[in-house]
Coordinates of C-alpha atoms in Angstrom, one line a residue:
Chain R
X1 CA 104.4 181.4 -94.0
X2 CA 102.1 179.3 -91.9
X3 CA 102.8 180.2 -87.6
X4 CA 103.2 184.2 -88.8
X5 CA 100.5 186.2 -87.5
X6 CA 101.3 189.2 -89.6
X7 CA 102.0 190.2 -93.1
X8 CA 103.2 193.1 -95.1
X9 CA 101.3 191.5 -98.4
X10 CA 103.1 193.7 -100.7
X11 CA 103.9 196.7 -99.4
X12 CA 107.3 198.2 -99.2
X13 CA 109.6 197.0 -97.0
X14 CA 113.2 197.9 -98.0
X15 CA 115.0 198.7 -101.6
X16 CA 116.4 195.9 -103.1
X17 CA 118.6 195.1 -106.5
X18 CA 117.4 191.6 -106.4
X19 CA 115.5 189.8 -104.3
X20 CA 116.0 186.3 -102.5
X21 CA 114.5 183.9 -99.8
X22 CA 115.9 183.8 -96.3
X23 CA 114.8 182.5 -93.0
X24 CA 113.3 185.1 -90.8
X25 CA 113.1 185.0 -86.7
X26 CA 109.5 186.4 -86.4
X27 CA 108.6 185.0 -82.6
X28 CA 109.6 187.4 -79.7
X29 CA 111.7 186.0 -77.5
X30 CA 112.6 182.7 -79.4
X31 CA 114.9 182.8 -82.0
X32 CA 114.6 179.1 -82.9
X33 CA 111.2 179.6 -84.7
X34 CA 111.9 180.4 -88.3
X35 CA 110.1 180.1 -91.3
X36 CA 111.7 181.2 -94.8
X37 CA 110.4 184.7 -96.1
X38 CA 110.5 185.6 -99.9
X39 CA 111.2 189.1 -100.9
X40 CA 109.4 190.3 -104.4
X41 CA 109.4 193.4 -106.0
X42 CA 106.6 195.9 -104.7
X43 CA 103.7 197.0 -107.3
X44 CA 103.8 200.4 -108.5
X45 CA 101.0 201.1 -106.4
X46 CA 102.5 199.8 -102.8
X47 CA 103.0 202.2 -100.3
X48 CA 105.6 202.1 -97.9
X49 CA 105.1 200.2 -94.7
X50 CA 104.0 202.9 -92.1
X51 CA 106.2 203.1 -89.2
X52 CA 109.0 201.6 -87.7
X53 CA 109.8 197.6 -88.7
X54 CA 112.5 194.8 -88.0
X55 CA 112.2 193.0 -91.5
X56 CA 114.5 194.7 -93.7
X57 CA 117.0 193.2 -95.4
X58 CA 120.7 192.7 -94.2
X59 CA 122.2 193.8 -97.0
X60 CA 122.0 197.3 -95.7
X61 CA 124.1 196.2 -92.3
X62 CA 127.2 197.8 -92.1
X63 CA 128.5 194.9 -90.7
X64 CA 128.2 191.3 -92.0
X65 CA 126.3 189.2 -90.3
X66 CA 124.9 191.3 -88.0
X67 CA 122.7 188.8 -85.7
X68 CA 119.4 190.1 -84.5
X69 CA 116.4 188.9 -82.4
X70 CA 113.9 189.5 -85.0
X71 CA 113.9 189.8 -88.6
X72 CA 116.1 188.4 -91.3
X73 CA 118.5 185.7 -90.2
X74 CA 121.9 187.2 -91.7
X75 CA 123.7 184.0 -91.0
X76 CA 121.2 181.8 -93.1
X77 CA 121.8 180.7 -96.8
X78 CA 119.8 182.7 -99.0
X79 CA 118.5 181.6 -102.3
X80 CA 118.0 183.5 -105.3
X81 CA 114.2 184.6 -106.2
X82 CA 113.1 186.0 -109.3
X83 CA 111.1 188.9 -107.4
X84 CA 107.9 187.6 -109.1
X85 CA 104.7 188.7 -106.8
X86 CA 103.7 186.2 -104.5
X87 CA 99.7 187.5 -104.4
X88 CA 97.4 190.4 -106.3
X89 CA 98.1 192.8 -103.7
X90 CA 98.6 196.3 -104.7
X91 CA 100.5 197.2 -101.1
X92 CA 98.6 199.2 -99.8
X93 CA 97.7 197.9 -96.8
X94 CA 99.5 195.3 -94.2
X95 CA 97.8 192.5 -92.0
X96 CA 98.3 191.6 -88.5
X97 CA 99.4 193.8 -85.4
X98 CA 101.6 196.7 -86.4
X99 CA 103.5 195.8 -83.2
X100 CA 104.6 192.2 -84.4
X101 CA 106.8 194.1 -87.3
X102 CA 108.7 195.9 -84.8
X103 CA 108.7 193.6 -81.9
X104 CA 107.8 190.2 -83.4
X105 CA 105.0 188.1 -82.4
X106 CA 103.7 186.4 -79.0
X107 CA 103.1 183.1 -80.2
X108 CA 102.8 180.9 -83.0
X109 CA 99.5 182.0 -84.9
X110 CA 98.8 181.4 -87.9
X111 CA 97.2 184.5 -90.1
X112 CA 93.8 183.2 -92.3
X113 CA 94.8 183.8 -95.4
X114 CA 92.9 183.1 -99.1
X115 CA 94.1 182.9 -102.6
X116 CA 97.6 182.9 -103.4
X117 CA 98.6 183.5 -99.6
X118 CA 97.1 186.7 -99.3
X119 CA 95.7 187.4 -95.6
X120 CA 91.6 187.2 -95.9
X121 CA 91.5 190.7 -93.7
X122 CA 93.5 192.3 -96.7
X123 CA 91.1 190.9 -99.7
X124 CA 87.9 191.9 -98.1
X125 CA 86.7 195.4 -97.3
X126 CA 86.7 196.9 -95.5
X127 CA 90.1 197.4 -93.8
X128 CA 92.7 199.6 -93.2
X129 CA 95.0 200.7 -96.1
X130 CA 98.1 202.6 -94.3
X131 CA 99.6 205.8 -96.0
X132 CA 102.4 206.9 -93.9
X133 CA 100.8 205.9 -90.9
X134 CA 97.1 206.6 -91.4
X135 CA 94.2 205.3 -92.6
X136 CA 92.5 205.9 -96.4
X137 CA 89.0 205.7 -96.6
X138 CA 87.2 202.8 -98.5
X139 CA 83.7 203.3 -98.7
X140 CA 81.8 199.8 -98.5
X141 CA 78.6 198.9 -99.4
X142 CA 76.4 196.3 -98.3
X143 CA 72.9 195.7 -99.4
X144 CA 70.1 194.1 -97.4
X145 CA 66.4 193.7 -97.7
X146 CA 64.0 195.6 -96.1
X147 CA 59.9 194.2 -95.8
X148 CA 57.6 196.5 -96.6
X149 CA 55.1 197.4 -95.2
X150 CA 55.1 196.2 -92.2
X151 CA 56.2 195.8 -89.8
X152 CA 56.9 199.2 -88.9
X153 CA 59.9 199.4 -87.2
X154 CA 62.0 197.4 -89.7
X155 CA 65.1 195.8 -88.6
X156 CA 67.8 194.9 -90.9
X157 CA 70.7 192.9 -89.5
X158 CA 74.2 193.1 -90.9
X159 CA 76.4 190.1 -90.3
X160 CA 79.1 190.9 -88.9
X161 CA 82.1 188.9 -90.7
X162 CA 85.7 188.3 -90.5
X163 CA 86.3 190.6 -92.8
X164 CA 85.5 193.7 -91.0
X165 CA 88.5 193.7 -88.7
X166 CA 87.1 197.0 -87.0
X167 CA 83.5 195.8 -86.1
X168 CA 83.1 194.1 -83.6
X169 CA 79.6 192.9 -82.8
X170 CA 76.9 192.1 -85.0
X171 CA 75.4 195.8 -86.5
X172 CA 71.5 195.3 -85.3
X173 CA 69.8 198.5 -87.4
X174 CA 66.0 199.4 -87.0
X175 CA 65.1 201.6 -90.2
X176 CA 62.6 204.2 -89.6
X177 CA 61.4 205.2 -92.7
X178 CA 60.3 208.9 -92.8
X179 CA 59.6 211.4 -94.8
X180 CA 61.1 214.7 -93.8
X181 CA 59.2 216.1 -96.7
X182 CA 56.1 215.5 -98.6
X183 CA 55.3 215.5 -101.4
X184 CA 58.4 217.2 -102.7
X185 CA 60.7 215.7 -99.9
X186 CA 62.7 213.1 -99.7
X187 CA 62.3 209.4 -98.3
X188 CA 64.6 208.8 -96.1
X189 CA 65.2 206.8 -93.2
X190 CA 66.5 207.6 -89.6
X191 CA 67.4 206.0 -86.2
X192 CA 70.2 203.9 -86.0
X193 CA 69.9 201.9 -83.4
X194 CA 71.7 198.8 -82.5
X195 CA 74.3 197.1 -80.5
X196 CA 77.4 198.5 -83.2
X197 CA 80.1 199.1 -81.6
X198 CA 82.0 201.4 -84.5
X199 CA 84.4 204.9 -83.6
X200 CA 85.2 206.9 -86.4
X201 CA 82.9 205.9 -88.9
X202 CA 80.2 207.8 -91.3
X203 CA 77.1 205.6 -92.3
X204 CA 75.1 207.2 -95.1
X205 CA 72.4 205.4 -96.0
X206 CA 69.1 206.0 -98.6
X207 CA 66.6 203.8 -99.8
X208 CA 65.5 202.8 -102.7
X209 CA 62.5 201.2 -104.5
X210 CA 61.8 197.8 -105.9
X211 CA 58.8 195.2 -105.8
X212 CA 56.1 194.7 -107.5
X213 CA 53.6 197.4 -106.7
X214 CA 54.4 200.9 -105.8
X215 CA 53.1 202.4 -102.8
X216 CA 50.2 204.9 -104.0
X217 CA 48.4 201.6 -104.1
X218 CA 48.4 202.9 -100.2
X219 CA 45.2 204.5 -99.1
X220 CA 46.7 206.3 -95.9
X221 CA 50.2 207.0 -94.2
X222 CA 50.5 208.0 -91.3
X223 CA 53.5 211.1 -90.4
X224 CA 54.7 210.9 -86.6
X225 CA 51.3 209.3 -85.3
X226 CA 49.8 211.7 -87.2
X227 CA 47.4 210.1 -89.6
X228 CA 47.0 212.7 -92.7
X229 CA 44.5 210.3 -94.8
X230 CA 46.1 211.4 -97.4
X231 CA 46.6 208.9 -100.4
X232 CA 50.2 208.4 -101.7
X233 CA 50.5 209.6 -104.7
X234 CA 53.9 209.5 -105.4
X235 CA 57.0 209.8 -103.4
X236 CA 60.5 211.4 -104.3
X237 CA 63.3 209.1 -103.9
X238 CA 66.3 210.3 -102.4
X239 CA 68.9 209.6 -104.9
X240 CA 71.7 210.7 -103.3
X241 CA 73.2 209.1 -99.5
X242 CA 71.9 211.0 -96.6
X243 CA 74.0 211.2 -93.4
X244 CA 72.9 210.0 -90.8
X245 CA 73.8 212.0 -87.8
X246 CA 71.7 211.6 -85.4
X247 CA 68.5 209.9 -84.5
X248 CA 65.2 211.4 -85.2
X249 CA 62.1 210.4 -84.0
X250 CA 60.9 210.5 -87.5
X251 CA 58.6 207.6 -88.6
X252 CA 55.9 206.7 -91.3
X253 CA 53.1 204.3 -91.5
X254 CA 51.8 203.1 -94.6
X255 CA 48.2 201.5 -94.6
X256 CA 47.8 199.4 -97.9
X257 CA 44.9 197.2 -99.1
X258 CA 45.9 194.4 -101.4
X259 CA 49.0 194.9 -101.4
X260 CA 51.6 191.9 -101.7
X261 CA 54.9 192.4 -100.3
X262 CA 57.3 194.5 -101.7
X263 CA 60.7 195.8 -100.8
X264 CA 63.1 198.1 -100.2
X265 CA 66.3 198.2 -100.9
X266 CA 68.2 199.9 -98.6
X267 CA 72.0 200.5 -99.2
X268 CA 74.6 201.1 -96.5
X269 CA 77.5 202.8 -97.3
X270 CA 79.9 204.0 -95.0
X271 CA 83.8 205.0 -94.8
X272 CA 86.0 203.8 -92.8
X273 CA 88.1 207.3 -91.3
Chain S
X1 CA 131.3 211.5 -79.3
X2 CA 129.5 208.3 -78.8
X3 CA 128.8 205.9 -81.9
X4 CA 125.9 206.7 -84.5
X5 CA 123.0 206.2 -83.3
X6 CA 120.9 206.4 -87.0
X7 CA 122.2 206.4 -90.2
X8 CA 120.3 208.1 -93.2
X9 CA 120.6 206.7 -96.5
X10 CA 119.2 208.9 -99.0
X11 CA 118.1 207.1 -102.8
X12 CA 119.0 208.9 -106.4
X13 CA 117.6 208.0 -109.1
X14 CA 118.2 209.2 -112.7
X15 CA 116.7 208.4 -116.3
X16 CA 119.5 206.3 -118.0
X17 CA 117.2 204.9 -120.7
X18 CA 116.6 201.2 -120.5
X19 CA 118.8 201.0 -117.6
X20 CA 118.2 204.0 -114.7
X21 CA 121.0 204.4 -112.9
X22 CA 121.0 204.9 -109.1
X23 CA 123.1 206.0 -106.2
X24 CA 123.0 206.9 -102.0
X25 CA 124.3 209.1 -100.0
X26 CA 124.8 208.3 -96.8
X27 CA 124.5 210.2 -93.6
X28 CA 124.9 209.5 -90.1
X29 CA 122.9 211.0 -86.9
X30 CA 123.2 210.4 -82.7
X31 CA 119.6 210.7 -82.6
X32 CA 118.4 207.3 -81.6
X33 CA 114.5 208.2 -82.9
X34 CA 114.3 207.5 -86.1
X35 CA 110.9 208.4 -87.3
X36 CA 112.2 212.2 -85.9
X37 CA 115.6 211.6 -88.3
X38 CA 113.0 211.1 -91.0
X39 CA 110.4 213.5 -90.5
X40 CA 113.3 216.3 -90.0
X41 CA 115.1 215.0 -92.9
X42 CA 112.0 215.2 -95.5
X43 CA 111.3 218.8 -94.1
X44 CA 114.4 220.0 -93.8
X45 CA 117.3 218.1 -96.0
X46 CA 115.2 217.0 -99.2
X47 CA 114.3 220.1 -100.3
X48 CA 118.2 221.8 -100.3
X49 CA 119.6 218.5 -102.2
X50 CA 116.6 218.4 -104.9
X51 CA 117.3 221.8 -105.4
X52 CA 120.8 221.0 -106.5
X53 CA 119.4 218.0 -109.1
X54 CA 120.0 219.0 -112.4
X55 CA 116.8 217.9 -114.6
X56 CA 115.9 213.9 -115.0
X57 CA 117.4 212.6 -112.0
X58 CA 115.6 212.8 -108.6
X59 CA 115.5 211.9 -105.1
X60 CA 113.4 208.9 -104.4
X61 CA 113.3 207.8 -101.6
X62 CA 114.9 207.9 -97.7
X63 CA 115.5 205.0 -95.4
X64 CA 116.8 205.4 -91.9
X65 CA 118.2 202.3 -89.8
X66 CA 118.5 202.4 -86.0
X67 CA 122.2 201.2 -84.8
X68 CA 123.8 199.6 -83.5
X69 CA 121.8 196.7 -85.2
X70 CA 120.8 198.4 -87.9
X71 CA 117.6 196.5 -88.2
X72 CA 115.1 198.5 -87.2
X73 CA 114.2 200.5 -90.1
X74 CA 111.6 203.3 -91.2
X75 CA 111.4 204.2 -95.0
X76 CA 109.6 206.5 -96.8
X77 CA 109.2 208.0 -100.3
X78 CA 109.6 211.3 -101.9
X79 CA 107.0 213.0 -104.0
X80 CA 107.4 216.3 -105.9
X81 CA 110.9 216.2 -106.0
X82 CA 112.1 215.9 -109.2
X83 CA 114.9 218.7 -109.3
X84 CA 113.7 220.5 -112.2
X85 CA 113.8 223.6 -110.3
X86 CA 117.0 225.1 -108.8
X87 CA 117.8 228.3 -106.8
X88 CA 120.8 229.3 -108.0
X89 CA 121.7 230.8 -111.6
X90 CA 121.3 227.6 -113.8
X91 CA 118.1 227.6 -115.9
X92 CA 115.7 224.8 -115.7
X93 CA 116.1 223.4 -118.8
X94 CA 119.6 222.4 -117.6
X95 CA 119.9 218.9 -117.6
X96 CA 122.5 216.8 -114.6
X97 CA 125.4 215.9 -116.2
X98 CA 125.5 211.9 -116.3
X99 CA 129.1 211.1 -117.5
X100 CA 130.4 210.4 -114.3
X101 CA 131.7 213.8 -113.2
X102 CA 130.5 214.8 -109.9
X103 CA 131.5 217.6 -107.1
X104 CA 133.8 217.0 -104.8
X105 CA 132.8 217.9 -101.4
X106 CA 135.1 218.1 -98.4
X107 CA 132.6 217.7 -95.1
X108 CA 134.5 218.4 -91.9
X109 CA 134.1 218.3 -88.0
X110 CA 135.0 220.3 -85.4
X111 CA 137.8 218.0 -84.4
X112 CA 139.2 217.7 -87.6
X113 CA 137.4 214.7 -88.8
X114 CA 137.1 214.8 -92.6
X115 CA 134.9 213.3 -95.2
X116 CA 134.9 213.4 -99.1
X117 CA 131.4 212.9 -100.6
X118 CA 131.1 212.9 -104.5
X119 CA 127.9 215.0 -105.0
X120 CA 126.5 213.4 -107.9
X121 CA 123.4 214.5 -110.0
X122 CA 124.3 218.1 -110.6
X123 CA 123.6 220.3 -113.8
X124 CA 125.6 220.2 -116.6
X125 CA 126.4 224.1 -116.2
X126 CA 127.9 223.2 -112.9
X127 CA 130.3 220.3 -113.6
X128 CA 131.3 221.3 -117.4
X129 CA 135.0 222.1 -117.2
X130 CA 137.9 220.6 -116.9
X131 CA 138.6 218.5 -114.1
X132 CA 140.3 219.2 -110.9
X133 CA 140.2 222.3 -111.9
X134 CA 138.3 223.6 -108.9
X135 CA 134.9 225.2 -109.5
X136 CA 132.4 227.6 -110.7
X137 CA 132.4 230.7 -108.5
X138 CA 128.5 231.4 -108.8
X139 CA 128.0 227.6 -107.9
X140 CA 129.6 227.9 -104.2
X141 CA 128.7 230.6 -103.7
X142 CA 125.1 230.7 -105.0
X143 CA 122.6 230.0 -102.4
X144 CA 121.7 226.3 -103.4
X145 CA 125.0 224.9 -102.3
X146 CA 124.8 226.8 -99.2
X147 CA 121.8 226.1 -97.9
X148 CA 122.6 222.3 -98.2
X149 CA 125.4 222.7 -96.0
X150 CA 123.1 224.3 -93.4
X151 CA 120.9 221.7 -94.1
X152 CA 123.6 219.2 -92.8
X153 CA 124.9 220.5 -89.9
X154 CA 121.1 222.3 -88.6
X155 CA 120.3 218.7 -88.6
X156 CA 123.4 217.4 -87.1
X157 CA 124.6 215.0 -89.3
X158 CA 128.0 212.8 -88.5
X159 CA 130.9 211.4 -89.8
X160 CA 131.4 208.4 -88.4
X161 CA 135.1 206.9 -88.4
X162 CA 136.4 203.9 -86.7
X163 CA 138.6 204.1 -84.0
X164 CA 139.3 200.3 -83.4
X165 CA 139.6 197.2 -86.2
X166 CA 137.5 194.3 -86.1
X167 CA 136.6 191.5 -85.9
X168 CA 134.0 194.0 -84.4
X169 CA 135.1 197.5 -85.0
X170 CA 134.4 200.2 -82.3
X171 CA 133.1 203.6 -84.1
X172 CA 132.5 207.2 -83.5
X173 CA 131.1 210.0 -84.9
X174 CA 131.3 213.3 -84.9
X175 CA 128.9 216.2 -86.1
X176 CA 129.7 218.1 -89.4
X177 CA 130.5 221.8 -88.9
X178 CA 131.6 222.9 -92.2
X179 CA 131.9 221.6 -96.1
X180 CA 133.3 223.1 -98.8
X181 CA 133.8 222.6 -102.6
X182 CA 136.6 221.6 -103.7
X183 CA 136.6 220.1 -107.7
X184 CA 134.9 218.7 -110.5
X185 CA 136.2 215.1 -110.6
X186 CA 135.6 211.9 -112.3
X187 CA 133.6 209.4 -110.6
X188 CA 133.8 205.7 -112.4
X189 CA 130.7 204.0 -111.4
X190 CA 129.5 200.4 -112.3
X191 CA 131.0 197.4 -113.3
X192 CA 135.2 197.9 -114.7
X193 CA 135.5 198.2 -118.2
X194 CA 138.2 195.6 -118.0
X195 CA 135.7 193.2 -116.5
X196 CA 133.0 193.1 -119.0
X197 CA 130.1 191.2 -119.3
X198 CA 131.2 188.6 -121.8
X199 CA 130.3 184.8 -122.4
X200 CA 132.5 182.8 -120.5
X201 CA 134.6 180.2 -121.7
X202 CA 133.8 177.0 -120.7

């Protein structure tokens, strides 16, 4: 399948008695560029592909061969296949341009692809899984380390990677970690900031706790430039995610003595609409 | 009338033990879009012909081909459509009847153009008699039988019939107007019994 910039990997395609390989015209415009395609038999879990596509199989054609500019060659030999699956897929989800299974594609282009000739953007999350035409949510998490105390305005940089199809800059995040109530609030943090460039997506966020010393071991925090001198004596974790909706100029300060580095964790987690 | 432009292939499927058995039926449409053809055949066509399944067989699944290549293809399954429930008088414990005896069904055009579809998948209550014996009164003219006509002809479906041989045969289709019942009738399916499965002499 190398030169094929697309793949259904898995999902449904076209019922079938028995399957079989056969060359397939996948380049638009240029009908000499074939490579030989292998139908298997779908998972119980596939879904069928979501829209219109040229690859079905010509044993439907009411006429034999029926030639075509894209798709299954009816003229070529084809060879018997035991229908065994080619990858782990479960079909749920397609890679490469939705227009290429209509249309074909431009040029030759090969699709990255990982173990047992799955496409990399269907292994990794997230990405889209079609149902009839729209997208399921996967929620993802990522984890990243946050220094504590200081500095203040923490960043935390999430690499952006080949595997999130639908981001498409580095996500540069400053956490602003507030307390929108004390002491019987919550710890959460606020202002999302960064260069993201992401439509249609919910980020929940919380933190949570881990290092060596916990922060009543601060003398002082300081609320919204508002120093309280109030010693820390214990903060309630937010245990469940918090939306983040919209930036608040919500910040804390923690003044510490002695106090060696500790962390938090913060955990992203966000669906993809 | 100008060739099809869509053709509709609707998937049965029925519990047959180790080996389910299967069939189409096959429908024909001059509407070129055929995610529409789909759409207005889940909404409107599934739910008359599942109504008409007798228990433990079911309608899968639809697949519906652009012409004239044919190629271009949208499929989709069918959830919640198991035809264990049925408007007309049978009960739903009635189970299809799966010893090859289907309905005969005369589907007919305005200009005379006729077509014979075995309606397979129906309750036992329906297709025990004798065949060619015509058929139950309360089945034709119960509401389920009728409302799958409608279905057919609100949504325009064609015969199509060839009008010139091949090599490349020319076609035509024209839209269905009326159908009627016209007998119980036995319907061989699968391999001959004369042509069995056997080991082969070397």
């Amino acid at each position: 399948m190398s030169g094929i910039a697309f793949s259904p990997n898995g999902m449904v395609m076209d019922f079938l008695r028995s399957c079989y390989t056969q060359n397939v015209k996948f380049v638009k415009g240029d009908e000499t560029q074939v490579t030989p395609a292998t139908w298997y038999f779908s998972k119980p879990t596939a879904k069928p592909f979501p829209g219109e596509q040229s690859f079905t199989s010509p044993t439907w054609d009411t006429v034999h061969p029926t030639e075509t500019e894209i798709g299954f060659d009816a003229t070529a030999p084809r060879l018997w296949s035991n229908g065994k699956n080619l990858n782990h897929s479960a079909g749920t989800k397609f890679a490469g341009s939705k227009e290429y299974f209509l249309e074909g594609q431009d040029t030759i282009s090969g699709l990255p692809r990982g173990v047992n000739d799955t496409p990399v953007e269907c292994i990794a999350k997230p990405t889209g899984v079609a149902i009839g035409g729209s997208l399921a949510p996967i929620p993802t998490v990522r984890w990243c380390d946050v220094p504590f105390p200081l500095p203040i305005y923490l960043r935390c940089k999430v690499t952006n990677s080949i595997d999130c199809k639908y981001y498409t800059a580095d996500i540069v995040v400053k956490y602003y970690p507030t307390f929108a109530g004390f002491p019987g609030g919550y710890l959460g943090i606020d202002g999302w900031y960064g260069t993201y460039t992401v439509s249609g997506v919910t980020f929940y966020c919380y933190l949570a706790r881990y290092g060596l010393l916990p922060p009543q071991h601060c003398i002082s925090y300081i609320w919204n430039g508002i120093n309280t001198n109030t010693p820390m004596i214990a903060l309630t974790w937010q245990q469940n995610p918090i939306l983040i909706q919209n930036h608040r100029d919500e910040w804390y300060e923690l003044n510490c003595l002695n106090v060696p580095p500790f962390y938090f964790k913060c955990q992203m987690q966000w669906t993809e609409l | 009338m100008p060739d099809a432009l869509s053709k509709i292939t609707f998937f049965f499927e029925s519990n047959g033990g180790t080996a389910p058995t299967g069939w189409t039926e096959t429908f024909y449409s001059q509407n070129a879009n055929i995610n529409q053809v789909l759409s207005q055949s889940l909404a409107q066509y599934v739910g008359p012909r599942a109504l008409m399944l007798g228990v433990g067989c079911s309608l899968q699944s639809i697949r519906v081909a652009r012409f004239p290549l044919e190629r271009t293809t949208q499929i989709s399954f069918i959830t919640g459509a198991s035809g264990t429930s049925k408007q007309y008088t049978d009960p739903a414990t009635d189970f299809y009847d799966p010893t090859q005896v289907d309905l005969l069904v005369r589907l007919q055009t305005d200009g005379g153009k006729k077509r014979s579809l075995a309606l397979s998948g129906l309750p036992d209550k329906v297709t025990d008699q004798l065949v060619q014996q015509g058929i139950f009164d309360f089945f034709v003219n119960g509401p389920g039988f009728k409302n799958w006509i409608k279905a057919i002809t609100s949504l325009n479906f064609c015969i199509r019939y060839r009008v010139a041989p091949g090599p490349s045969p020319s076609y035509l289709t024209d839209v269905i107007t009326t159908g009627q019942a016209i007998m119980v009738r036995n319907r061989k399916r699968g391999r001959p019994f004369d042509l069995f499965r056997g080991r082969r002499l070397a």
